[in-house]
mmCIF file of C-alpha atoms and ligand atoms in Angstrom:
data_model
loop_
_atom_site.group_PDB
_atom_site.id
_atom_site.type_symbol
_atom_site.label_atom_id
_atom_site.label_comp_id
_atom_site.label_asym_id
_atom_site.label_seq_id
_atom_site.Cartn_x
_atom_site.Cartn_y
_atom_site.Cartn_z
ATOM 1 C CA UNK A 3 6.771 34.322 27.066
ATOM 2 C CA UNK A 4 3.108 33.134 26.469
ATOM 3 C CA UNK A 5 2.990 31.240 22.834
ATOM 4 C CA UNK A 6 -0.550 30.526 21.918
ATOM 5 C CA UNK A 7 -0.185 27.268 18.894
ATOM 6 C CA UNK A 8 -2.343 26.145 16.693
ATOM 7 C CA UNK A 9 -2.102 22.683 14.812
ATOM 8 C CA UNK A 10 -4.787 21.592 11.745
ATOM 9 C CA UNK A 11 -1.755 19.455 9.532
ATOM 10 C CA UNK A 12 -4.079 16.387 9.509
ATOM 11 C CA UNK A 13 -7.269 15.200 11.207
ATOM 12 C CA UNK A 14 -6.659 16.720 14.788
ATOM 13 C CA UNK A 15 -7.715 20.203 15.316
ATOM 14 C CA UNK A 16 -5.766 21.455 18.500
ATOM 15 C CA UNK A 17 -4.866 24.885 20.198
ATOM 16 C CA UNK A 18 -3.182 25.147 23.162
ATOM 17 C CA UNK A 19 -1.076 27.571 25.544
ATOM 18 C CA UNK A 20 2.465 27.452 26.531
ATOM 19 C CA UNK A 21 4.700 29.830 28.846
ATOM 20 C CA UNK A 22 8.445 29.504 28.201
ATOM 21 C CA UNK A 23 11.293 31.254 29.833
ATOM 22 C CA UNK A 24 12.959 34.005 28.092
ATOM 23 C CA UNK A 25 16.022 31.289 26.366
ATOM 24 C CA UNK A 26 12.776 29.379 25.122
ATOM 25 C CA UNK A 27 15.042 26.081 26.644
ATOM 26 C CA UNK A 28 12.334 25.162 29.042
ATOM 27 C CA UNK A 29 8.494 25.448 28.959
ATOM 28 C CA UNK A 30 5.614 24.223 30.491
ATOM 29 C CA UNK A 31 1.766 23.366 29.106
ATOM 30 C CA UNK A 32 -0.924 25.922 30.446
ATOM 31 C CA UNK A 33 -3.508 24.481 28.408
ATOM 32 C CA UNK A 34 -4.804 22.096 25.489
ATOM 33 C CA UNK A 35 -7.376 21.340 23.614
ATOM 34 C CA UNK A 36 -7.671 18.421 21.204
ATOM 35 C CA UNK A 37 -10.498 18.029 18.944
ATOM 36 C CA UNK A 38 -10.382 14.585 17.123
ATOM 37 C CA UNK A 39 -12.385 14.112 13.663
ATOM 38 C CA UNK A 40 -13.755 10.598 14.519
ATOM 39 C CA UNK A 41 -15.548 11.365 11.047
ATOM 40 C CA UNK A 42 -12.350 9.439 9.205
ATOM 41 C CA UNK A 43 -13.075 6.324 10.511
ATOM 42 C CA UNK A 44 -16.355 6.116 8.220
ATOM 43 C CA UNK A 45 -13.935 5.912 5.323
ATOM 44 C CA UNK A 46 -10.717 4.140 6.852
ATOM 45 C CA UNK A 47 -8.463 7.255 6.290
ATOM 46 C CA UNK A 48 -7.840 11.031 6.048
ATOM 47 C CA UNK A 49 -10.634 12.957 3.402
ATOM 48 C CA UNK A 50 -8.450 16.019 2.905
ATOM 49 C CA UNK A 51 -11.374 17.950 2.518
ATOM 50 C CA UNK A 52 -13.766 16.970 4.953
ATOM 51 C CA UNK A 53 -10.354 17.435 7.761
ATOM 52 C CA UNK A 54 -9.981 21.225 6.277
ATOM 53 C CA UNK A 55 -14.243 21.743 7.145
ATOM 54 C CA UNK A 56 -13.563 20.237 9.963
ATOM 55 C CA UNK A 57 -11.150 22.593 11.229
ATOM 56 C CA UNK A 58 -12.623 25.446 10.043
ATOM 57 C CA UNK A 59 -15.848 24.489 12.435
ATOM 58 C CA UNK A 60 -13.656 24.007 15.267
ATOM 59 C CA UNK A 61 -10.384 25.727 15.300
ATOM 60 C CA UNK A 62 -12.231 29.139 16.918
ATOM 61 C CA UNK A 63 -14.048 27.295 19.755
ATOM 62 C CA UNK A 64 -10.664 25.148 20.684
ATOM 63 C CA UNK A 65 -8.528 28.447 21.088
ATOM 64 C CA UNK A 66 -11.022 30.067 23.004
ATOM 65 C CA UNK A 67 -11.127 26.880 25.162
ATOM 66 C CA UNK A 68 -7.674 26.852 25.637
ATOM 67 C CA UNK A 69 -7.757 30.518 26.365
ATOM 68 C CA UNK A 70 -9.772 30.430 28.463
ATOM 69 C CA UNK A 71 -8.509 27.498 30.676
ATOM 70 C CA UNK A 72 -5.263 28.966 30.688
ATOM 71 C CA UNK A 73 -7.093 32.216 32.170
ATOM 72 C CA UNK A 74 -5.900 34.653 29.324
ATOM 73 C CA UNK A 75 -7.710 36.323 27.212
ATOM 74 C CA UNK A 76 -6.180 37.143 23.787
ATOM 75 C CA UNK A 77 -4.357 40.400 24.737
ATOM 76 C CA UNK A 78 -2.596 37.957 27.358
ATOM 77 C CA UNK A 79 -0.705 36.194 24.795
ATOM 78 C CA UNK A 80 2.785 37.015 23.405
ATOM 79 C CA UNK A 81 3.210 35.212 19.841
ATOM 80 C CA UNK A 82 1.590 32.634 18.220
ATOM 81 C CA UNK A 83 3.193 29.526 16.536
ATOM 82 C CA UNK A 84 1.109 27.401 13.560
ATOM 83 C CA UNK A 85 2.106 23.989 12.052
ATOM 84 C CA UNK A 86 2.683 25.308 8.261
ATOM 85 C CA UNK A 87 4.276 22.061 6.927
ATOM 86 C CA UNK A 88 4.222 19.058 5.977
ATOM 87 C CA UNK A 89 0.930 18.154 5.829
ATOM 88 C CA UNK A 90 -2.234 18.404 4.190
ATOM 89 C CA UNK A 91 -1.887 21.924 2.065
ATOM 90 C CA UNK A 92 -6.030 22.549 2.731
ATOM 91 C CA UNK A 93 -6.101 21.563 5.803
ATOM 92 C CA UNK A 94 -2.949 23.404 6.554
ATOM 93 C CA UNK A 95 -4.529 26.432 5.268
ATOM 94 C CA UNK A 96 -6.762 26.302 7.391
ATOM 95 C CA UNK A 97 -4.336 27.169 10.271
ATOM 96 C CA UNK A 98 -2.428 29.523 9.342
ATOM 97 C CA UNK A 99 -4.475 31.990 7.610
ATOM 98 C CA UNK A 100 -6.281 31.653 10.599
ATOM 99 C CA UNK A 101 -2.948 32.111 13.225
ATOM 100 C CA UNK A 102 -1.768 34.755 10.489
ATOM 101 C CA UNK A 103 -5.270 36.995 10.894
ATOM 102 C CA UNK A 104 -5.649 36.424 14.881
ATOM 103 C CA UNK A 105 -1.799 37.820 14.942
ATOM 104 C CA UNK A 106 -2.147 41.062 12.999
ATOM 105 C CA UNK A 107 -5.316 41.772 14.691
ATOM 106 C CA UNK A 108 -3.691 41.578 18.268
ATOM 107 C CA UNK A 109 -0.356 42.755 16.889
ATOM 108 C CA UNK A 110 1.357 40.328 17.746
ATOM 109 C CA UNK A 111 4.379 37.724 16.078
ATOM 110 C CA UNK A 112 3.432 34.698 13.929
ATOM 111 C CA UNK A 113 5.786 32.286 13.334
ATOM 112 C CA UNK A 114 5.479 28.692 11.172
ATOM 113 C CA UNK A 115 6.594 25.874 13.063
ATOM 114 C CA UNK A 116 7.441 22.491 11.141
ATOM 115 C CA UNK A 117 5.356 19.514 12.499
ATOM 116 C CA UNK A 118 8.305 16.974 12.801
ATOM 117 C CA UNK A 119 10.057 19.764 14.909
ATOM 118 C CA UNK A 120 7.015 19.983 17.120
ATOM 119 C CA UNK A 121 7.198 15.864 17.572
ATOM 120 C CA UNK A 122 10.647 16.426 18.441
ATOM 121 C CA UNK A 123 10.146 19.155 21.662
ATOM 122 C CA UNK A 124 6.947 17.295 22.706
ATOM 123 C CA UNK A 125 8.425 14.632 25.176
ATOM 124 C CA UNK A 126 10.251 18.054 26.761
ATOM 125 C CA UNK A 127 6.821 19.477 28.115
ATOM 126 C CA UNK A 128 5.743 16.371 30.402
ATOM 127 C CA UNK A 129 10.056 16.222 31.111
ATOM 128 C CA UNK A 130 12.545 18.344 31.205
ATOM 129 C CA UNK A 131 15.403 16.311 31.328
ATOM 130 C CA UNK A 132 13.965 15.480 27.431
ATOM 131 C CA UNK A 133 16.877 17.467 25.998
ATOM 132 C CA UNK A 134 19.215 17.347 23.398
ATOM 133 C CA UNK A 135 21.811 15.840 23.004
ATOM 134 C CA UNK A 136 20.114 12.749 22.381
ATOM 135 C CA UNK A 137 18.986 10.170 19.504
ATOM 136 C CA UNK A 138 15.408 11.263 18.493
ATOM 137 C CA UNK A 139 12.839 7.854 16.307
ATOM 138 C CA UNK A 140 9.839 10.217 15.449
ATOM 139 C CA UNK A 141 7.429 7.889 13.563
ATOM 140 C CA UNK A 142 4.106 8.824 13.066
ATOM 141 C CA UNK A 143 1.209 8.394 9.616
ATOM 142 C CA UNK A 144 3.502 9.947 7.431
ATOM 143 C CA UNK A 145 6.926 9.921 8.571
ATOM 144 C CA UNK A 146 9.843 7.840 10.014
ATOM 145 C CA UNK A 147 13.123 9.703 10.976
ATOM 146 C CA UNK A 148 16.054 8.311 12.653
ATOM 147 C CA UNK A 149 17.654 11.542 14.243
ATOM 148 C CA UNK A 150 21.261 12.848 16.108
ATOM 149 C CA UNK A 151 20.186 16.130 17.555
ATOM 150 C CA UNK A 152 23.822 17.567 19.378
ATOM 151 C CA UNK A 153 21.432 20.728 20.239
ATOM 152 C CA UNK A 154 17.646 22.094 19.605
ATOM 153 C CA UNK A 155 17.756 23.252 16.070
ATOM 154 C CA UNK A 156 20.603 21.471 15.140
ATOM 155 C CA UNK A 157 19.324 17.524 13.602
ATOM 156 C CA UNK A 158 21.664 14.966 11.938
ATOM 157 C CA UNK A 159 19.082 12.529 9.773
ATOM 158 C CA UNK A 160 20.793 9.534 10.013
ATOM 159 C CA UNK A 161 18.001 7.248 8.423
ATOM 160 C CA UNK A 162 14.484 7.504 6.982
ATOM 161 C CA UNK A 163 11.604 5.105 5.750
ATOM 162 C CA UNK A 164 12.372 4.053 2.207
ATOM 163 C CA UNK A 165 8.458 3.471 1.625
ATOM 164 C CA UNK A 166 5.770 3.470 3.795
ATOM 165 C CA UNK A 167 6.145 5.050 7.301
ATOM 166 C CA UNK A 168 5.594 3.255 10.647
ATOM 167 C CA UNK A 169 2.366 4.491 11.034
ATOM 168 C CA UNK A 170 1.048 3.961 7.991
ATOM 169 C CA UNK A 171 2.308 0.388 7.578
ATOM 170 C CA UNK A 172 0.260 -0.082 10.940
ATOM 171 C CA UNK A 173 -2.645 1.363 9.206
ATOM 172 C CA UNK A 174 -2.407 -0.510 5.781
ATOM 173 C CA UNK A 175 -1.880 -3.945 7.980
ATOM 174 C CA UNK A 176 -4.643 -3.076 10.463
ATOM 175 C CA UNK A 177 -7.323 -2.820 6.983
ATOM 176 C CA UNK A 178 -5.545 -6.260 5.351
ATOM 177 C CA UNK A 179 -6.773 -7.722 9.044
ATOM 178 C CA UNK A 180 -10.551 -6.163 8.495
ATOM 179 C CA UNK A 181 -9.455 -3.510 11.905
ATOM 180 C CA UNK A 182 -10.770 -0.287 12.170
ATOM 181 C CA UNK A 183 -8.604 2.972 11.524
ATOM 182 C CA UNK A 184 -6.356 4.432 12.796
ATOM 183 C CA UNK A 185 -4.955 0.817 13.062
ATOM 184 C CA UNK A 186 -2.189 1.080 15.343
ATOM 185 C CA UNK A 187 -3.610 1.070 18.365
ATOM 186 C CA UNK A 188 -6.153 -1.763 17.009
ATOM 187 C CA UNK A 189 -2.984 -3.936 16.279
ATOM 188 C CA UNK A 190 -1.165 -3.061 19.728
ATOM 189 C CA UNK A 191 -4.201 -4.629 21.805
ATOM 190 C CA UNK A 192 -4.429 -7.723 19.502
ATOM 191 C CA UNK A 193 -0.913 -8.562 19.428
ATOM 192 C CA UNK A 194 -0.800 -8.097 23.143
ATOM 193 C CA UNK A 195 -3.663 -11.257 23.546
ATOM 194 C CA UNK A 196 -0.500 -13.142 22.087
ATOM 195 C CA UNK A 197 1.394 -13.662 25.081
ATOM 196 C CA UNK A 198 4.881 -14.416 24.066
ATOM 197 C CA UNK A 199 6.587 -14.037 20.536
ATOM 198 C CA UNK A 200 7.114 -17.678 20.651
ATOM 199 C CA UNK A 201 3.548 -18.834 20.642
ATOM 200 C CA UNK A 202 3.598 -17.142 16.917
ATOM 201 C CA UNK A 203 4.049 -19.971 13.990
ATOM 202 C CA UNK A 204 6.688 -20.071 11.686
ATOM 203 C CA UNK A 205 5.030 -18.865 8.710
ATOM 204 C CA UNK A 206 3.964 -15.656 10.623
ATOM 205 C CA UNK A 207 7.589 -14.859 12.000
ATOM 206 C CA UNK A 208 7.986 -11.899 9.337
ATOM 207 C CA UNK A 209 11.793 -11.036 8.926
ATOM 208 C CA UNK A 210 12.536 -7.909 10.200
ATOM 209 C CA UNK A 211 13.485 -5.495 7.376
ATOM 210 C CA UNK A 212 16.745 -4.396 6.263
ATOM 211 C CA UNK A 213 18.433 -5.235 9.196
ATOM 212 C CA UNK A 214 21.042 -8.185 8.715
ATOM 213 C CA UNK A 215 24.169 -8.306 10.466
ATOM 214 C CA UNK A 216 26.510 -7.602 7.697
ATOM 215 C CA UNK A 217 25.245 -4.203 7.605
ATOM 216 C CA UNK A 218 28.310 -1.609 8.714
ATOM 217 C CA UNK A 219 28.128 2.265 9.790
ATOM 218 C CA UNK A 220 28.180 3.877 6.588
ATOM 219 C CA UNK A 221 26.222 1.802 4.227
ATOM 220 C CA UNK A 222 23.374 3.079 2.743
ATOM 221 C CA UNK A 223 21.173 0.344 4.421
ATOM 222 C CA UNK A 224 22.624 0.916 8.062
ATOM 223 C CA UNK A 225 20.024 3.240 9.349
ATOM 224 C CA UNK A 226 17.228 2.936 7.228
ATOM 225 C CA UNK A 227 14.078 1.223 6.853
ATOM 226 C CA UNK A 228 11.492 -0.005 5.058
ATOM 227 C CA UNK A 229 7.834 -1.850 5.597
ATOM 228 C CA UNK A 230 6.557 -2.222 2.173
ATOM 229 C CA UNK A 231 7.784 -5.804 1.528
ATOM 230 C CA UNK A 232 6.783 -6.668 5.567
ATOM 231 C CA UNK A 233 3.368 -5.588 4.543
ATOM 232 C CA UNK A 234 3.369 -8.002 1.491
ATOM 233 C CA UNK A 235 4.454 -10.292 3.633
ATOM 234 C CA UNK A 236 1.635 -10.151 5.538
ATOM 235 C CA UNK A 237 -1.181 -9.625 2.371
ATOM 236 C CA UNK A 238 0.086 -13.543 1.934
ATOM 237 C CA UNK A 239 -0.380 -14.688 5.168
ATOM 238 C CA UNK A 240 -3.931 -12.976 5.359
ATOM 239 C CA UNK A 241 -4.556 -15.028 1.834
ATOM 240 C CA UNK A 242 -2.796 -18.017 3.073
ATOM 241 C CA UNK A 243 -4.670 -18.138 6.094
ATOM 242 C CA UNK A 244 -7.626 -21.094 6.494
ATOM 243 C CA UNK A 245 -9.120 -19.650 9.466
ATOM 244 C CA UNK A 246 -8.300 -15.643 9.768
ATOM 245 C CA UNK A 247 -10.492 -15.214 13.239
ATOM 246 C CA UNK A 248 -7.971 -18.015 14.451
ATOM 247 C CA UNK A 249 -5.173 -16.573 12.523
ATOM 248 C CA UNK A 250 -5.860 -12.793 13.051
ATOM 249 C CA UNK A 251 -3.866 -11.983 16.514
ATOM 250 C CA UNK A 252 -1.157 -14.360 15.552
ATOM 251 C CA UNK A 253 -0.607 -12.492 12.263
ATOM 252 C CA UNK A 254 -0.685 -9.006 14.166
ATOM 253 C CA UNK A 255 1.578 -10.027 16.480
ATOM 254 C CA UNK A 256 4.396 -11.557 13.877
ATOM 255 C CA UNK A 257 3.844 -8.013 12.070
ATOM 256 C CA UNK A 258 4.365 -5.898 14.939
ATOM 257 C CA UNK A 259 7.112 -8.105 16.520
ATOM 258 C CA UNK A 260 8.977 -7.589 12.851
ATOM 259 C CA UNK A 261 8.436 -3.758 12.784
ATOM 260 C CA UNK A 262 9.639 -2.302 16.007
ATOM 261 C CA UNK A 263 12.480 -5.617 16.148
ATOM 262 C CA UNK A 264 13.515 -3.068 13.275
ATOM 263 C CA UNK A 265 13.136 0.391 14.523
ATOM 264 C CA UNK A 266 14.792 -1.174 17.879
ATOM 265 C CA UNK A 267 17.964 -1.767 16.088
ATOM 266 C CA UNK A 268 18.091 1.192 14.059
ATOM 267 C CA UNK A 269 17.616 3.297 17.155
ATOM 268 C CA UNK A 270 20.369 0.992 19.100
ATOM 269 C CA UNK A 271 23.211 1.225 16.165
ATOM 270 C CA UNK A 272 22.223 5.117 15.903
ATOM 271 C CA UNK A 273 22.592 5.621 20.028
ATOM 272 C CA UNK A 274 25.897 3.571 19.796
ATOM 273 C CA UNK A 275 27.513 5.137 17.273
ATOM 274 C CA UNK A 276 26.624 8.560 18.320
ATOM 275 C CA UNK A 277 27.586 7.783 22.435
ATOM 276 C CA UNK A 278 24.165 9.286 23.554
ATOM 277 C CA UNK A 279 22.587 8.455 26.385
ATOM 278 C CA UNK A 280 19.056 9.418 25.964
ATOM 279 C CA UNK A 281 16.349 8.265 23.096
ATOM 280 C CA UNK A 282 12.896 10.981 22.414
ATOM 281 C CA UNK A 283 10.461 9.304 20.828
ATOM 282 C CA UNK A 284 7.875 10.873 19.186
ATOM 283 C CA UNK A 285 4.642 10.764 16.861
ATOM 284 C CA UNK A 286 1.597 8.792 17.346
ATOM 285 C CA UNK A 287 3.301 5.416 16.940
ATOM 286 C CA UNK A 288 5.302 6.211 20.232
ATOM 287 C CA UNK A 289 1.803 5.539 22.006
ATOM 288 C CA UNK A 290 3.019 1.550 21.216
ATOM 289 C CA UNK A 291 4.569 0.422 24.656
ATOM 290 C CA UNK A 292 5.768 -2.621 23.079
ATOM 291 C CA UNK A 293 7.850 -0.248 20.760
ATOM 292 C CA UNK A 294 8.850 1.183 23.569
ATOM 293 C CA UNK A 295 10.042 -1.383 25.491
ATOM 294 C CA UNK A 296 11.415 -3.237 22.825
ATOM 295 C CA UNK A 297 13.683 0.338 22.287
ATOM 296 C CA UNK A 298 14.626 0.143 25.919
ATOM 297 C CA UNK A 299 15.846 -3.338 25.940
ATOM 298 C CA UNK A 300 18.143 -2.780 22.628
ATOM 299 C CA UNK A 301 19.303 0.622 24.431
ATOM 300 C CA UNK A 302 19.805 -0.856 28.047
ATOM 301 C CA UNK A 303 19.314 0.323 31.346
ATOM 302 C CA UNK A 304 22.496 3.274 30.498
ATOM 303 C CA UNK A 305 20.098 5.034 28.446
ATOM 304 C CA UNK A 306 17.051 7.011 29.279
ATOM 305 C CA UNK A 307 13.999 6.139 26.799
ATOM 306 C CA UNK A 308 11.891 9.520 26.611
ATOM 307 C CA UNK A 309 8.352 8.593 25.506
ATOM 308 C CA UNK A 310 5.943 10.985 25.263
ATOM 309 C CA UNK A 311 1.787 10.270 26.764
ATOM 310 C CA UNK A 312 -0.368 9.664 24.226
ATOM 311 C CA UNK A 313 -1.953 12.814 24.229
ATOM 312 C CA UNK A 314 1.567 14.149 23.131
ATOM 313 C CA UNK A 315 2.641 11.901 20.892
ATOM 314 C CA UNK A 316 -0.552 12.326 18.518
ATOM 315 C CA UNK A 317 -0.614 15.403 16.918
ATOM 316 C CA UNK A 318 -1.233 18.284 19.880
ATOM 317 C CA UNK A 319 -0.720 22.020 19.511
ATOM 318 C CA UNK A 320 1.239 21.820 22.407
ATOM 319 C CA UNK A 321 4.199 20.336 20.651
ATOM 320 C CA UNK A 322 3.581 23.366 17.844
ATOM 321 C CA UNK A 323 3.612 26.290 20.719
ATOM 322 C CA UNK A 324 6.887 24.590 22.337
ATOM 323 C CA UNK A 325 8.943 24.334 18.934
ATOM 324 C CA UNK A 326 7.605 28.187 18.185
ATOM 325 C CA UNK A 327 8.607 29.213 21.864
ATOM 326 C CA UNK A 328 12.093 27.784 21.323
ATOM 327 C CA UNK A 329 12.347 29.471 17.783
ATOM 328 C CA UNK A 330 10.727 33.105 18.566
ATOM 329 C CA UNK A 331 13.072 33.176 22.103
ATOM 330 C CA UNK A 332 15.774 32.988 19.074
ATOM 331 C CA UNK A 333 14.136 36.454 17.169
ATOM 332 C CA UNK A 334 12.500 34.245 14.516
ATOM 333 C CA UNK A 335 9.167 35.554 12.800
ATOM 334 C CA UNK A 336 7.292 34.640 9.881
ATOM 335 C CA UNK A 337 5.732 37.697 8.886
ATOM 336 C CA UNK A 338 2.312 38.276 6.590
ATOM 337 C CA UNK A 339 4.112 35.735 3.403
ATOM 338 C CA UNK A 340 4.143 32.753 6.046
ATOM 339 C CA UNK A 341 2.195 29.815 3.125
ATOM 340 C CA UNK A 342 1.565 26.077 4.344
ATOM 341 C CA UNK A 343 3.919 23.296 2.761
ATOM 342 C CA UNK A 344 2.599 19.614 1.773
ATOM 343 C CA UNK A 345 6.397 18.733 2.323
ATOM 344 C CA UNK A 346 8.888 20.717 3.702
ATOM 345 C CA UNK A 347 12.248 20.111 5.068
ATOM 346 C CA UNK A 348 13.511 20.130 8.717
ATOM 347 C CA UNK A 349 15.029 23.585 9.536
ATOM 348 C CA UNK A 350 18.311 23.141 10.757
ATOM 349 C CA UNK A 351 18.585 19.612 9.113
ATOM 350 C CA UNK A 352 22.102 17.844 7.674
ATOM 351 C CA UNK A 353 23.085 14.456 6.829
ATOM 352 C CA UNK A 354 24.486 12.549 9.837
HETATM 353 O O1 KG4 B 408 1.661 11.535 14.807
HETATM 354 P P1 KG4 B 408 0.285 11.107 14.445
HETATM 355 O O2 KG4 B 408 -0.823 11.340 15.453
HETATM 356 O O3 KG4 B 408 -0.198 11.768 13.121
HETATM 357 C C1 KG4 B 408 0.660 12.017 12.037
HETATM 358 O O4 KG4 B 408 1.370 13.054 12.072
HETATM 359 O O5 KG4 B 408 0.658 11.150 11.132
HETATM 360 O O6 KG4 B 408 0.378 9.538 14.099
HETATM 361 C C2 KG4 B 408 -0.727 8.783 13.694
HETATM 362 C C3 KG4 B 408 -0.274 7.345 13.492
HETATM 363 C C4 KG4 B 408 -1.337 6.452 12.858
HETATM 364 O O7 KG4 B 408 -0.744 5.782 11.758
HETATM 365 C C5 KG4 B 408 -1.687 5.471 13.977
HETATM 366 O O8 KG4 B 408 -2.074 4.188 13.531
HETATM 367 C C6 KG4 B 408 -0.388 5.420 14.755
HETATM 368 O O9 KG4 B 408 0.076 6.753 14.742
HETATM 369 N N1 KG4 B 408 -0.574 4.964 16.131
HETATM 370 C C7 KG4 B 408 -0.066 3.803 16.607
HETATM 371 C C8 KG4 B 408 -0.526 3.678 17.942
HETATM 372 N N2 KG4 B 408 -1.285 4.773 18.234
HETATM 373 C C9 KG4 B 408 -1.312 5.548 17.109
HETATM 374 N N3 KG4 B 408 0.716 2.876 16.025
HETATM 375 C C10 KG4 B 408 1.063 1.804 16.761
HETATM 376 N N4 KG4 B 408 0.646 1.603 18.037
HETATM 377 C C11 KG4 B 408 -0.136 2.505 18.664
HETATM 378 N N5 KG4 B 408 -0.542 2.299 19.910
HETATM 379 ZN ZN1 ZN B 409 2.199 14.089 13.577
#
């Protein structure tokens, strides 16, 4: 099966061609085109409605792109899959009015695909052995899950940002330190100039959040997180600071050591007490090898750490067609009422 998908949720308009087998378990990437809107950085975020323009100049050129470098034309394709939620509703929209037109004109399936879900399949394209049953940390701009997933389709939420997500608490830091957006990866070089955590003075060790040792499976607090106070933490050591160009890699690295010393644990406890034996990673924060590594060295050398490239943890529409492929090899369709969701919750979802 040939699944052509189509991604506008945010400020990356992408299209891109996948062929799965018939069981939509494994797939491979024909073809993928990325088009980033560098346009954001002018305003240090997202302007909804210059990303929906945006799109709407360049979602036609990227499919034919990735058409075209997957040597189809559009009669070659079988179904296509479209991010529909969460996101930004215009930009959204954009997408699947688009995917929804394209499909009735070829007569073919259309099927809404949930842009967490796509994070989740993404490692599985670049490696195969990426599959379930395993503990999933998908942290991107806007969200932080802790996952169980037992099978594709079937996801245990075990924990959840109580504020600000990963990403964005990179982002909001990266601005207090006068760093460009997106600020992640801004933040990942800078704290790498500091070479060991040591060399980081007291008053910029942050505590890592919620994550004390009285904590026990089953409390509220066990799995979760949270990077608002971190990121006050911070605000005062940027004000407290005498010399911030002395200060400024010190105070990245104390923030970054404190945020993935968090999600390290979380993902440990959640790996322990579910006995799994692989970790997927996934959204654009899973570009941070220090996250990375710091996940491996909680896990140990037992479990498999599945991190995505960079060009698949961002937002891709190679994720999108790989979810869709796995859902339409199931019978699902969307049909002509398919609408685009500013939140929306995992299919298949349950408390863990
Ligand atoms: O998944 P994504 O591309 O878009 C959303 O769905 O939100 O994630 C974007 C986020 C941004 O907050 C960006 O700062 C962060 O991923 N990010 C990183 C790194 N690369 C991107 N955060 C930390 N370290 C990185 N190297
Ligand atoms: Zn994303």
């Amino acid at each position: 099966m040939i699944v052509l998908g189509i991604e506008t949720s945010c400020d990356e308009t992408s299209a891109a061609v996948v062929e799965s087998d018939a069981t939509g378990a494994h797939a491979t990437l024909r073809s993928m085109v990325i088009v980033s809107q560098d346009v954001h950085r002018l305003f240090g975020g997202v302007v909804p409605e210059i990303a929906s323009r945006a799109h709407l100049t360049s979602l036609v050129p990227a499919v034919r792109q990735a058409l075209a470098d997957a040597h189809l034309t559009p009669g070659g394709i079988d179904a296509i899959a479209v991010t529909c939620g969460p996101g930004l509703v215009g930009a959204l929209l954009v997408g699947v009015s688009w995917a929804k037109a394209y499909a009735a004109t070829l007569d073919k399936p259309v099927l809404g695909v949930h842009h967490m879900e796509g994070h989740l399949f993404a490692p599985s394209l670049e490696d195969p052995t990426a599959e379930p049953p395993f503990t999933a940390l998908l942290v991107s701009g806007g969200h932080t899950l802790l996952l169980d997933v037992p099978a594709w389709g079937d996801y245990r939420q075990l924990g959840a940002t109580r504020d600000d997500a990963a990403g964005e608490a990179f982002d909001k830091v990266a601005k207090l330190l006068g760093l460009p957006y997106p600020g992640g990866p801004f933040i990942e070089k800078l704290a790498a100039t500091v070479a060991h955590p040591g060399d980081v003075p007291k008053a910029f060790r942050f505590t890592r959040p919620i994550t004390h040792g009285g904590q026990r499976p089953g409390d509220a607090d066990y799995y979760d997180v949270s990077f608002s106070g971190l990121k006050t933490a911070v605000l005062n050591a940027v004000r407290g600071s005498t010399d911030i160009e002395r200060d400024r890699a010190l105070i990245a690295r104390g923030f970054q050591d404190a945020l993935i010393g968090t999600l390290a644990e979380k993902v440990g406890r959640a790996v322990e007490a579910c006995g799994r034996t692989r970790v997927v990673l996934g959204g654009g924060v899973a570009c941070n090898r220090a996250l990375v590594n710091a996940i491996q060295a909680r896990v140990g050398r037992g479990v498999t750490v599945h991190a995505p490239s960079a060009r698949l943890a961002t937002d891709n529409a190679g994720m999108i067609a790989r979810a869709g492929a796995w859902r339409l090899a199931r019978g699902e369709r969307s049909g002509a009422g398919l609408g685009a969701f500013a939140s929306h919750p995992l299919p298949g979802v349950a408390a863990g």
